[in-house]
């Protein structure tokens, strides 16, 4: 029977727990999640890269909305649970939703600690905990004014570096004598301080905050010694406290956190707790690796398995500030029973310290050069006796046992069970075997299959080294992304070489450019076919077997294997004769769905492949040609009614749209190309989110390009204003040809434009009449070969084999 | 096992496919660049896409619906995906092609 599992909180720990639980016991629970934050589960560790601008929020989402739908999980976003009724077994949210549970998981995380000083509630004082905080900081950073970060720990320094990177003048206040004193010894803390100061961040240690001052909003910080530090933004990053209020009110056992046993169960047998709010074995945790361990244990118990038990382990700390290498692990306090080994290289900014006890490593601090962190971690974890290599230990793994001095050697020499990704507990052996078994060649693939480097990303370098070790020279992370696995060349190189070497067939390209497969794959063949069609319009014979099915049969394949057909309707204009012909076709072929498209034409869906030529024959009689709704090519030119009808219209937008479509139809482009012409700036044809758009104005035609309204949404950029329809056409055609000649296959115009720069496009198309004319002429030449209606060709018998089965074997047919 | 004539190898384009209708569903017959011929069920193990409409490369086909790559020799999905389609025995007698169907299917009527 399905039990009801309710989870309070939707952070990384419960997210991971659910992944394990869905794998171990799919369908055992009906799951409901209450998330006080109004969003899905995202990678909180990566907030610093979002703050610094190295990543977008979308890139750090762990579970998108689709994941919850796919697994039938109910997620209440923005619902904070305000009460747990343990007798009735219900929880109630601040929006009044009450949900009953059989089992309850509390994962309320932690709350930032707020210094109890005067002024702590002033507007402009924020903490650093979730995406809202990051957005508040980003907003404040636009002012480019002064910010103070209170707290020189991991979070505070990441916030400081992010804000400085965004152009703010940042001061860090830290109460202890050196930065990150819980993770670093004073020497490394000093080096870190110098590095940050070198980046323009001011650091004040031994700085006690007395008050936050300001009249109605933050104006500065007053220190104990009376100094005032001006600031318009104050970020408090002085630590976190387990969030236990809800559990306490429910009467659960509480100490520093919610007390749980080693199976993550609270003092109530129906309630579990995990994450930063849980206290296990007298410890509370804030780093992700132990939290994921809790998730594993809790999932195992919820799935009905006994015996899983949380085991404490030290987790290395790394600072996620680009360009700062820092690694800290274990215990590094001085002591009579301890020895230490220290290496300093002042000019290189390197400091390494190993703390030993009884010939075993118990602590490590590395600054400036951290490649051996994983190895030291492994030695510590396994309690390896290091007396044999004591002399050379500090120099790292590459120096042990006379191994050659090779940057890869350290990674190569790691044992298979050495942990590479601390966040996800992935060891070297698992990564290497997965790369080999699954034939992985890209970092993203390794992340998808193993989860290594998929959380904080600080082990990315190690994972890439493992890929290089496993794949040999074929993996080069710095290289251009190859077109596909058939070649090492990127799209741009291939395009350049096709022209330079005069390669005019797919076999010639594969031979001359040393393709690694005999006849390519479904990624490279369509790309090569397009490049050759574009570059040699008169010489190249289109290879239909290298075209995607839609372009091979000139219709759009649907999920059930039937096809849809869209006749061209110039500028979206039609008449009674055309509509009557469409109606007749629909009746004759019993077409199940007729649908008006977003591009102002009519889609006929559910046509059997064998019927396609007959459907086209009937449509052709009414004057229709293919709308090429399947093509990486010119699709539609959407129009409004313009000056002929509209009381606001400034130009004949319908006429111009039809003229453009009649000029450009049939052309193949790197990706689909959708145009629109609006008759006035009210923009009823929505031209400003198209690949190319025209806004008619009194003084002429404003040409736009590089919009998007699909996976991405993006308004267009203005190419320029021209006076006449002829000029508008010439500019649009020239721009299209430039895009055709330069873009990578499947690259939409807005991505191409972003890559090569808007100014360069304007320079060539607007600023250089000679270039513009040359592009225009090449397009016109290419159209001589492209403007052949593929439907009428097939009606007259071309590619007949495509539309008929090879044979039909019936029941009655005799066997040979 | 019964052999049924389905036509000639020349009926299939190089690096292409045709389908054969049978009482138990469609069978896709492929011809590779090397002139090898294979027959498998015309039904991708992922979402049932018509494999005969895919792009043929080496001894594999990429499904037109969601780009799964299926081995023509084994019927198994290649790469990270897992799944398989049935392979159908095929005889190439000097260009004349025959596929093997179980007698059960033929006797069904």
Short mmCIF file of C-alpha atoms in Angstrom, two decimals, chain A residues 28 37 65 105 218 243 249 263 295 352 379 420 486 504 506 594 655 699 721 733 741 760 796 801:
data_model
loop_
_atom_site.label_atom_id
_atom_site.label_comp_id
_atom_site.label_asym_id
_atom_site.label_seq_id
_atom_site.Cartn_x
_atom_site.Cartn_y
_atom_site.Cartn_z
CA UNK A 28 6.23 3.02 -2.06
CA UNK A 37 11.39 29.04 -0.87
CA UNK A 65 9.66 21.19 -12.47
CA UNK A 105 11.01 14.12 7.09
CA UNK A 218 22.35 51.31 6.13
CA UNK A 243 16.70 25.65 12.08
CA UNK A 249 7.44 23.29 19.17
CA UNK A 263 19.54 5.99 11.13
CA UNK A 295 20.32 11.42 2.63
CA UNK A 352 51.64 23.44 2.39
CA UNK A 379 46.23 8.82 3.15
CA UNK A 420 37.55 12.30 -6.22
CA UNK A 486 33.71 11.16 -35.82
CA UNK A 504 32.59 19.07 -52.74
CA UNK A 506 30.71 14.19 -48.09
CA UNK A 594 -6.38 20.75 -38.86
CA UNK A 655 3.11 43.26 -49.44
CA UNK A 699 10.47 57.24 -42.44
CA UNK A 721 16.96 51.85 -40.70
CA UNK A 733 18.98 38.87 -47.90
CA UNK A 741 28.00 31.13 -44.72
CA UNK A 760 30.79 43.06 -36.85
CA UNK A 796 5.99 13.63 -60.49
CA UNK A 801 10.76 4.51 -52.84
#
